[in-house]
PDB file of C-alpha atoms in Angstrom:
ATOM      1  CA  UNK A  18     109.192 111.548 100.404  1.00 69.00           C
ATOM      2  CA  UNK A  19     106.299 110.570  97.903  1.00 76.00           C
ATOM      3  CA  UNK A  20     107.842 109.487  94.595  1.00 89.00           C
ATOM      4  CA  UNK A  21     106.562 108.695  91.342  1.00 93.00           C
ATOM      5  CA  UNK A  22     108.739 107.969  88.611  1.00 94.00           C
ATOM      6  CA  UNK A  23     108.026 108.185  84.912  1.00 95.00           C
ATOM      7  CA  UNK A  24     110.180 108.006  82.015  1.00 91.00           C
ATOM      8  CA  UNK A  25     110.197 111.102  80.344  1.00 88.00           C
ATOM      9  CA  UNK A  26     110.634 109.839  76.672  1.00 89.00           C
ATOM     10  CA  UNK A  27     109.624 110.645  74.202  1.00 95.00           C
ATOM     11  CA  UNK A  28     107.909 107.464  73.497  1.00 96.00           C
ATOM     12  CA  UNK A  29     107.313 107.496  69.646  1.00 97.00           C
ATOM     13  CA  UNK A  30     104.450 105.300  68.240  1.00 97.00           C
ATOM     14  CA  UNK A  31     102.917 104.717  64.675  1.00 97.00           C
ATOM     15  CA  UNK A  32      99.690 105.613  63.841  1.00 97.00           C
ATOM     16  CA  UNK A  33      97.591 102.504  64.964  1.00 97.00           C
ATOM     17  CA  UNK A  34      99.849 101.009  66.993  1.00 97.00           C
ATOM     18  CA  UNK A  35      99.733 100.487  71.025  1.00 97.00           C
ATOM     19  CA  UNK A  36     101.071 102.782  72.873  1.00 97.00           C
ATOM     20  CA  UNK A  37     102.391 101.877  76.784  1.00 97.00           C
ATOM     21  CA  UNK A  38     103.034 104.139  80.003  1.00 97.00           C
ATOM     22  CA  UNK A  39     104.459 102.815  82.812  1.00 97.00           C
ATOM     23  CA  UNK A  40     104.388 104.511  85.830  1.00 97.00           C
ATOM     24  CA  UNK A  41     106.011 103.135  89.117  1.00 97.00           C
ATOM     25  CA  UNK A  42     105.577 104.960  93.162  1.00 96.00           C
ATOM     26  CA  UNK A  43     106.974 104.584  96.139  1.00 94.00           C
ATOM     27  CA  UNK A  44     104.624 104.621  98.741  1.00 90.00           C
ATOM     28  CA  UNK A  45     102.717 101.437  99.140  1.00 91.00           C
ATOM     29  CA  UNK A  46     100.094 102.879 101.387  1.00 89.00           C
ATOM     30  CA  UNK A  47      98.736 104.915  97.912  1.00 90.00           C
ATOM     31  CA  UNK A  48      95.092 104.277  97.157  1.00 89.00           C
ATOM     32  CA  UNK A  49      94.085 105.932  94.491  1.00 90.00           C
ATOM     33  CA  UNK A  50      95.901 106.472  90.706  1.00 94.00           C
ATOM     34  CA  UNK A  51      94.920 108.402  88.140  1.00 93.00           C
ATOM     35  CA  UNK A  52      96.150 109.370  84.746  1.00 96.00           C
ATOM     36  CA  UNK A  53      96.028 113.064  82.621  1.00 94.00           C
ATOM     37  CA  UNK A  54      96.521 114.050  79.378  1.00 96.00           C
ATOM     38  CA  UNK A  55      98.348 117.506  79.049  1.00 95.00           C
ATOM     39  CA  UNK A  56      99.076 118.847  75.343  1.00 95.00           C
ATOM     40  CA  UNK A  57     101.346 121.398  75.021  1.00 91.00           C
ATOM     41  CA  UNK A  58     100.460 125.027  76.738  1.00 89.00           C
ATOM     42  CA  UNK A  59      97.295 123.500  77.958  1.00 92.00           C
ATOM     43  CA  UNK A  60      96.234 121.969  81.747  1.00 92.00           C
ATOM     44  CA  UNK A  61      95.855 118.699  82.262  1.00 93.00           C
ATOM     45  CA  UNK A  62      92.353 116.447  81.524  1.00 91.00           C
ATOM     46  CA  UNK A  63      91.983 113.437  83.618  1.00 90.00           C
ATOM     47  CA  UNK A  64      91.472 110.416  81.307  1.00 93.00           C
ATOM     48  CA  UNK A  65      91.466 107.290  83.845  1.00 92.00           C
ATOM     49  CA  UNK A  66      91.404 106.990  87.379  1.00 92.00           C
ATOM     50  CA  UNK A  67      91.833 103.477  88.771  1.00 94.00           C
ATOM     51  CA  UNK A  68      91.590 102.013  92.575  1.00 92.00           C
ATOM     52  CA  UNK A  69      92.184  98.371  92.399  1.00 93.00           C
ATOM     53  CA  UNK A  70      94.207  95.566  91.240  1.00 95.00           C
ATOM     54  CA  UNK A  71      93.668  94.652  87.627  1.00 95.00           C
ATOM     55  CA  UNK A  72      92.427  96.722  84.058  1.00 96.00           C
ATOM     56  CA  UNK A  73      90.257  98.871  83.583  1.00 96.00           C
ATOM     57  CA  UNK A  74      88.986  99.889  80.026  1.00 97.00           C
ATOM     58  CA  UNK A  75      87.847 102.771  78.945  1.00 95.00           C
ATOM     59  CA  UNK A  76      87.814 103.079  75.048  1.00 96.00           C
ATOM     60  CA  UNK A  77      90.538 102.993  73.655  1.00 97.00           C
ATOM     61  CA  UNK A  78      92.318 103.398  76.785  1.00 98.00           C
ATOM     62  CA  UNK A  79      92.931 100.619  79.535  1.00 98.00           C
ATOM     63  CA  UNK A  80      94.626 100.855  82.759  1.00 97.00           C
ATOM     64  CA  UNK A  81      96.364  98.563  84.522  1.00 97.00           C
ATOM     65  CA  UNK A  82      97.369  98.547  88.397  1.00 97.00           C
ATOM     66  CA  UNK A  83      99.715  96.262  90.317  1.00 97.00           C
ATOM     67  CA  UNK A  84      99.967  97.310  93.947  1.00 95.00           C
ATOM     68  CA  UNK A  85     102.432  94.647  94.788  1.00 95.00           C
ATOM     69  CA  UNK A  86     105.230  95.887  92.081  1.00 96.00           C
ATOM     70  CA  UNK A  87     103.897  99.511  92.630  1.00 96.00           C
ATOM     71  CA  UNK A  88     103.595 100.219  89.236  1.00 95.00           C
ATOM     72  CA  UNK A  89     100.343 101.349  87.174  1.00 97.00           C
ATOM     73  CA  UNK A  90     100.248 101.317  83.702  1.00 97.00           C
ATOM     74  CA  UNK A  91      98.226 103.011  80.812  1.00 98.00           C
ATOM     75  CA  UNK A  92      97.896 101.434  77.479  1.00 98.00           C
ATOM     76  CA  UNK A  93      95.890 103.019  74.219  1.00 98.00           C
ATOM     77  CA  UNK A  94      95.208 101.058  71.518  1.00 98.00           C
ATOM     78  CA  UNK A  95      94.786 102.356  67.890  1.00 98.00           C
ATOM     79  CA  UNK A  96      96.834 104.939  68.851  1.00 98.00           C
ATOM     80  CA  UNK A  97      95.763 108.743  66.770  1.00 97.00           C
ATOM     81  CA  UNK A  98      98.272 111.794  66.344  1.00 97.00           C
ATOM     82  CA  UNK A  99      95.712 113.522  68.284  1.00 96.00           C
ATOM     83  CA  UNK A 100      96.934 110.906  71.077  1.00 97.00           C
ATOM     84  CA  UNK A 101     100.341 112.546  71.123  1.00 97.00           C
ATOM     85  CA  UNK A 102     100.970 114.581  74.084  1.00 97.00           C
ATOM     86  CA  UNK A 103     102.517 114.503  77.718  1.00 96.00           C
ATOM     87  CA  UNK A 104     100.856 112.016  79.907  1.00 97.00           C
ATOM     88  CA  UNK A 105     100.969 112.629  83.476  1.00 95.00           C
ATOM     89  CA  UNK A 106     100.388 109.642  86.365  1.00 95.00           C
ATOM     90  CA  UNK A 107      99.468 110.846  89.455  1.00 92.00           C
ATOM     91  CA  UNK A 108      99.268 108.790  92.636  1.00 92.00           C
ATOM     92  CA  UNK A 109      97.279 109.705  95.676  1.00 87.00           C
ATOM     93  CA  UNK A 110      97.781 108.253  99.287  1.00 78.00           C
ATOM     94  CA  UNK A 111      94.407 109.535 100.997  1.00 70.00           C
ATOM     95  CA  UNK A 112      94.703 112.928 101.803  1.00 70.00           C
ATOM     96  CA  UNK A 113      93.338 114.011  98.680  1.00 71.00           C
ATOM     97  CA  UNK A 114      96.540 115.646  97.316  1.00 79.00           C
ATOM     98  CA  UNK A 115      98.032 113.232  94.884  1.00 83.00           C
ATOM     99  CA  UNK A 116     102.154 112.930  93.624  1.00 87.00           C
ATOM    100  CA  UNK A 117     102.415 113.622  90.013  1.00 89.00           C
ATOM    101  CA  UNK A 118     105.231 112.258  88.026  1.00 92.00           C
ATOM    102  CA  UNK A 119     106.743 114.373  85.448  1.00 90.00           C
ATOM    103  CA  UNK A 120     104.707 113.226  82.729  1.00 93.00           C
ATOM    104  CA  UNK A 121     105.889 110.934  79.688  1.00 96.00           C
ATOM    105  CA  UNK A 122     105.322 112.874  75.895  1.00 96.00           C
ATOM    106  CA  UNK A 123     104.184 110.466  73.734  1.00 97.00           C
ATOM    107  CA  UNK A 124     104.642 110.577  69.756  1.00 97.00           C
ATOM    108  CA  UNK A 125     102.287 108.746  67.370  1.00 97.00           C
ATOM    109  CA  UNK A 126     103.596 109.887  64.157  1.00 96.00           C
ATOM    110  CA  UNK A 127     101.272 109.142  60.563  1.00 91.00           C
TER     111      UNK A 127
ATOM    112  CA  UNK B  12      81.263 116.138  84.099  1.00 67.00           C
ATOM    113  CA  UNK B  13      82.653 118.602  86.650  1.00 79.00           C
ATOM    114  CA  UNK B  14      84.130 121.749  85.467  1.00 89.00           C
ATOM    115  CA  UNK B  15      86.757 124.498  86.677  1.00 93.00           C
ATOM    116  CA  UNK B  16      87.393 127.966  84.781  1.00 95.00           C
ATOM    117  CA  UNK B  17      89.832 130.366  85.745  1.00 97.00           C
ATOM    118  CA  UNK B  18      90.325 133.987  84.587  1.00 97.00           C
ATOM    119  CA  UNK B  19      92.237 134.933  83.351  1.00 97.00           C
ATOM    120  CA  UNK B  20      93.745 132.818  81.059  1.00 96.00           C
ATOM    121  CA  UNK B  21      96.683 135.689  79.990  1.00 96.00           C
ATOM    122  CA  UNK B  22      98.366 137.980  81.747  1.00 97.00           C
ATOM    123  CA  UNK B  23     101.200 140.190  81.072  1.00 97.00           C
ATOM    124  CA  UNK B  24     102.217 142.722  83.860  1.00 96.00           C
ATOM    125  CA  UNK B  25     105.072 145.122  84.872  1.00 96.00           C
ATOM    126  CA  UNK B  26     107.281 143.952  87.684  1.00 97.00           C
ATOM    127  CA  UNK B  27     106.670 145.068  91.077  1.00 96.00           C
ATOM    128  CA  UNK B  28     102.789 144.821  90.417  1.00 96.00           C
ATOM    129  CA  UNK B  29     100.047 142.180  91.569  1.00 97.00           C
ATOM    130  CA  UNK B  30      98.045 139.814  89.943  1.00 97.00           C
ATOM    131  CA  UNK B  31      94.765 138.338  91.111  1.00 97.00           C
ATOM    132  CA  UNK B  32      93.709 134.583  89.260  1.00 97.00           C
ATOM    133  CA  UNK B  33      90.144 133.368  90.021  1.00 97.00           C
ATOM    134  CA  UNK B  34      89.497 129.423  89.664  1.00 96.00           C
ATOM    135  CA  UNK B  35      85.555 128.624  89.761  1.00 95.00           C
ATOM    136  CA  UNK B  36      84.130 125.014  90.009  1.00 92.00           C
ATOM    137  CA  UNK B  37      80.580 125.761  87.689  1.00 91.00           C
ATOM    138  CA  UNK B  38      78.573 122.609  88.337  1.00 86.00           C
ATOM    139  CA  UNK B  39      79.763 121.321  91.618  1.00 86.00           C
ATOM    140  CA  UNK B  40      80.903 122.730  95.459  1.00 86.00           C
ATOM    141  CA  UNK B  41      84.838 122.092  95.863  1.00 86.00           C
ATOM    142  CA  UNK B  42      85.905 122.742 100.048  1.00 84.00           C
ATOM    143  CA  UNK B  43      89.059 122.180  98.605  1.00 89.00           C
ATOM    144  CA  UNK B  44      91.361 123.439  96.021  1.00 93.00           C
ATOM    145  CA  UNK B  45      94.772 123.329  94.796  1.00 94.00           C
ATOM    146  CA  UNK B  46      97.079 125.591  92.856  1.00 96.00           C
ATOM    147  CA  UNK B  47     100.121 124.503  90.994  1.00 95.00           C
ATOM    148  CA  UNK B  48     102.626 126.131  88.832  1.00 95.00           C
ATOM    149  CA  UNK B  49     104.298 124.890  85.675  1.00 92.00           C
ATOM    150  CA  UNK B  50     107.816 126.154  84.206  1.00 90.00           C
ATOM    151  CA  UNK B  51     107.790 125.138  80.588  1.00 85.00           C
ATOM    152  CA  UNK B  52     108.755 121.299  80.326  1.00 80.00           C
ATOM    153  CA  UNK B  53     108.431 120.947  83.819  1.00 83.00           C
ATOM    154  CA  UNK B  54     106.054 118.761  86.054  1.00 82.00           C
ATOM    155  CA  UNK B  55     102.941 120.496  88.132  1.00 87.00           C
ATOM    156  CA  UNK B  56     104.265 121.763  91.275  1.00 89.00           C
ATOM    157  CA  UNK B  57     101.720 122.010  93.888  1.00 91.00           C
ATOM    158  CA  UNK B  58     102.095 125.489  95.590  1.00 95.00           C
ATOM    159  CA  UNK B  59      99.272 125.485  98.004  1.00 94.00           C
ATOM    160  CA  UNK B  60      96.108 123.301  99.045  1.00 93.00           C
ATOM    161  CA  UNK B  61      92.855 126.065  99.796  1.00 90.00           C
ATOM    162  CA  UNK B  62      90.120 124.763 101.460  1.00 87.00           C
ATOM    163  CA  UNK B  63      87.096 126.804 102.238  1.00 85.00           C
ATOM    164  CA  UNK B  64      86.549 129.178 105.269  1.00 83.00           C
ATOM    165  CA  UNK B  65      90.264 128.699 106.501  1.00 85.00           C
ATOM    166  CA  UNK B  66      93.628 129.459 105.562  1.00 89.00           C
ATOM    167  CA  UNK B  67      95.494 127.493 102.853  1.00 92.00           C
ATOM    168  CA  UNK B  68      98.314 124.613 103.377  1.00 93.00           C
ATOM    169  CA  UNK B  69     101.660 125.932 101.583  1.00 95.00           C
ATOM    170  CA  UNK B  70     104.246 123.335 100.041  1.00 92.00           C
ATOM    171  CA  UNK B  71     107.483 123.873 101.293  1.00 92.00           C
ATOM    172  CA  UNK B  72     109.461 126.479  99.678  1.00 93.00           C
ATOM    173  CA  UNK B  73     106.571 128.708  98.492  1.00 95.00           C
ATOM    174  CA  UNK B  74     106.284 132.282 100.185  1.00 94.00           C
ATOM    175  CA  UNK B  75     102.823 132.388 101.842  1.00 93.00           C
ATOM    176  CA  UNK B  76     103.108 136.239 102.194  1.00 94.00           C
ATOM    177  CA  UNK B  77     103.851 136.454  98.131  1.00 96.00           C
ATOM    178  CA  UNK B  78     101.252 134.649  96.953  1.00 97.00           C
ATOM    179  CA  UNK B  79      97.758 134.816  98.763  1.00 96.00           C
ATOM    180  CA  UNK B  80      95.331 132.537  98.867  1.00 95.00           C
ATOM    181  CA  UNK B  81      92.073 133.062  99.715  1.00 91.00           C
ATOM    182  CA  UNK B  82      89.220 130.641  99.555  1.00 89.00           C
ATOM    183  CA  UNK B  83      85.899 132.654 100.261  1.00 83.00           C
ATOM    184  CA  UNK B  84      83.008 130.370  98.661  1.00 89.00           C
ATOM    185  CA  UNK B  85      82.824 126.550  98.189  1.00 88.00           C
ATOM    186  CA  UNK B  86      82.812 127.639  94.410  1.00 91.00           C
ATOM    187  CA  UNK B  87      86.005 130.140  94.359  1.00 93.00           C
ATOM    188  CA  UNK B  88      89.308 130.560  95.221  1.00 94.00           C
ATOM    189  CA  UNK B  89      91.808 132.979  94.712  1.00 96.00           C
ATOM    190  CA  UNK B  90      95.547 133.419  93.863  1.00 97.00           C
ATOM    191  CA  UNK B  91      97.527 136.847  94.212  1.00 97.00           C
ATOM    192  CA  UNK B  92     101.004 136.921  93.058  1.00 97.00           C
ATOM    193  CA  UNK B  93     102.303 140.199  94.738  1.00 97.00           C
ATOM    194  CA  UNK B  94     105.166 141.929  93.514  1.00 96.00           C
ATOM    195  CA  UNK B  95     105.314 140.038  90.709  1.00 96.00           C
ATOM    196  CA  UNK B  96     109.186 139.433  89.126  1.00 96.00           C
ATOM    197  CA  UNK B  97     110.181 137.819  85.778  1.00 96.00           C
ATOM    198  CA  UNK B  98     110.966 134.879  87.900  1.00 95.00           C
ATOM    199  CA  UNK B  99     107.410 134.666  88.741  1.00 96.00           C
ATOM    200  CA  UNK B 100     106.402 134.119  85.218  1.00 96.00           C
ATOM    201  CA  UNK B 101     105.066 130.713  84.777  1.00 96.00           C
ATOM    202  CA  UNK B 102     101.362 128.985  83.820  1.00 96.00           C
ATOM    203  CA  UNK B 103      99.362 128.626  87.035  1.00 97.00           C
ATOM    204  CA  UNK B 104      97.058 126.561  87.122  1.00 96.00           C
ATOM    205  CA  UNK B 105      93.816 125.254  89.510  1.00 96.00           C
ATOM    206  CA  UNK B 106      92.081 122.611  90.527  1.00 93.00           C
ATOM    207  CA  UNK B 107      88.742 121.519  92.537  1.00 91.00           C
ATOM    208  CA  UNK B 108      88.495 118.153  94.507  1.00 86.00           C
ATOM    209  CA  UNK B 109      84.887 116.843  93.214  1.00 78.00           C
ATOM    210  CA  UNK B 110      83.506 113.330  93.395  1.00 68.00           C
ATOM    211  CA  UNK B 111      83.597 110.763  90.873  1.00 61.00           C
ATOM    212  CA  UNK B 112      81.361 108.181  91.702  1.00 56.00           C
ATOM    213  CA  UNK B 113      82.517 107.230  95.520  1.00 51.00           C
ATOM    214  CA  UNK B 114      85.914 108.613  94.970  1.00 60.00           C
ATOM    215  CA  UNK B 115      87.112 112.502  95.338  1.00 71.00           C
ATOM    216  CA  UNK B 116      89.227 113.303  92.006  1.00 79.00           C
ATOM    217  CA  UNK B 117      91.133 116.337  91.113  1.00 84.00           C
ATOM    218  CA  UNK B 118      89.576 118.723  88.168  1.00 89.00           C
ATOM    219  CA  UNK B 119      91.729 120.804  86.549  1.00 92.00           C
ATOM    220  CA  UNK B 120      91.140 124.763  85.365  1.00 95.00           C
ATOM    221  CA  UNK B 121      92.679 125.766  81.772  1.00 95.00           C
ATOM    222  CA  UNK B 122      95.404 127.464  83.894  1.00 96.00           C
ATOM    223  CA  UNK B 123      96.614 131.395  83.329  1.00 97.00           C
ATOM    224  CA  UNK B 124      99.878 132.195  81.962  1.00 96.00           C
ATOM    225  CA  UNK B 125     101.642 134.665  83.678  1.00 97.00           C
ATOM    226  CA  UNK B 126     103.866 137.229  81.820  1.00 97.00           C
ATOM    227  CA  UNK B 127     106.129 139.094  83.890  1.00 97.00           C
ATOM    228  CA  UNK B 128     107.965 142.089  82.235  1.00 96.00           C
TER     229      UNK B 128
END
């Protein structure tokens, strides 16, 4: 069984600060991880994908994978109200169909 | 960037009837699909994987014979939720595998709330 494992939260920021997501999986064979946005009633919108060790930056956003701990991380930086929402990881092992976690809500109050 | 619609994006029905949801990919081919369903402050649940010209993969636990999946064009697939039941109320939504740069990467519809009375 495929696990990913979020905290669910909420994680509550202040306007401008950095917000992390940590997001940990179980099956070491996974090869691809990805991160979405979801605000409330609405689908998700992919905001990073990532595929190797390290960050990757993209804005105001950075990701950060570490296959050996199994853990990928997202980080966003000046963190906006319009940031707050749940954030889903989703970890995929190959077959195209990825594990989602149940998504952390974030809070960046004014 | 690649994008999915589905239609529609309400729907409130009487029990006992069916309900058809369309997902699209408009810019790009997608052989494969998924469909998940969302109870309210719950994670996606993947109900079914559709792939084009044959018959879709069902998770565990979801009745193949209730809701019908077909997958007739590399741009559309389609969800029927038969006999719908208050229990089947719940926000459904779609996605197309497309490629982003060498790597295939899920792209999600707006999803369809379903309303059953």
């Amino acid at each position: 069984q495929k696990e990913v494992e979020q905290n669910s939260g909420p994680l509550s920021v202040p306007e401008g600060a950095i917000a992390s997501l940590n997001c940990t999986y179980s099956d070491r064979g996974s090869q691809s991880f990805f991160w979405y946005r979801q605000y409330s009633g609405k689908s998700p919108e992919l905001i990073m994908s990532i595929y190797s060790n390290g960050d990757k930056e993209d804005g105001r956003f950075t990701a950060q994978l570490n296959k050996a701990s199994q853990y990928v991380s997202l980080l966003i930086r000046d963190s906006q109200p319009s940031d707050s929402a749940t954030y889903l990881c989703a970890v995929e092992g190959g077959s195209y169909i990825p594990t989602f976690g149940r998504g952390t809500s974030l809070i960046v109050h004014p | 960037g690649a994008v999915v619609s589905q239609h529609p994006s309400r729907v409130i029905c009487k029990s006992g009837t069916s309900v058809k949801i369309e997902c699209r990919s408009l810019d790009f081919q997608a052989t494969t699909m998924f469909w998940y369903r969302q109870f309210p402050k719950k994670s996606l649940m993947l109900m079914a994987t559709s792939n084009e010209g044959s018959k879709a993969t069902y998770e565990q636990g979801v009745e193949k014979d209730k809701f019908l999946i077909n997958h007739a064009s590399l741009t559309l697939s389609t969800l029927t939720v038969t006999s719908a039941h208050p229990e089947d109320s719940s926000f459904y939504i779609c996605s197309a595998l497309g490629t982003s740069g060498s790597a295939d990467t899920q792209y999600f519809g707006p999803g369809t709330r379903l309303t059953v009375l």
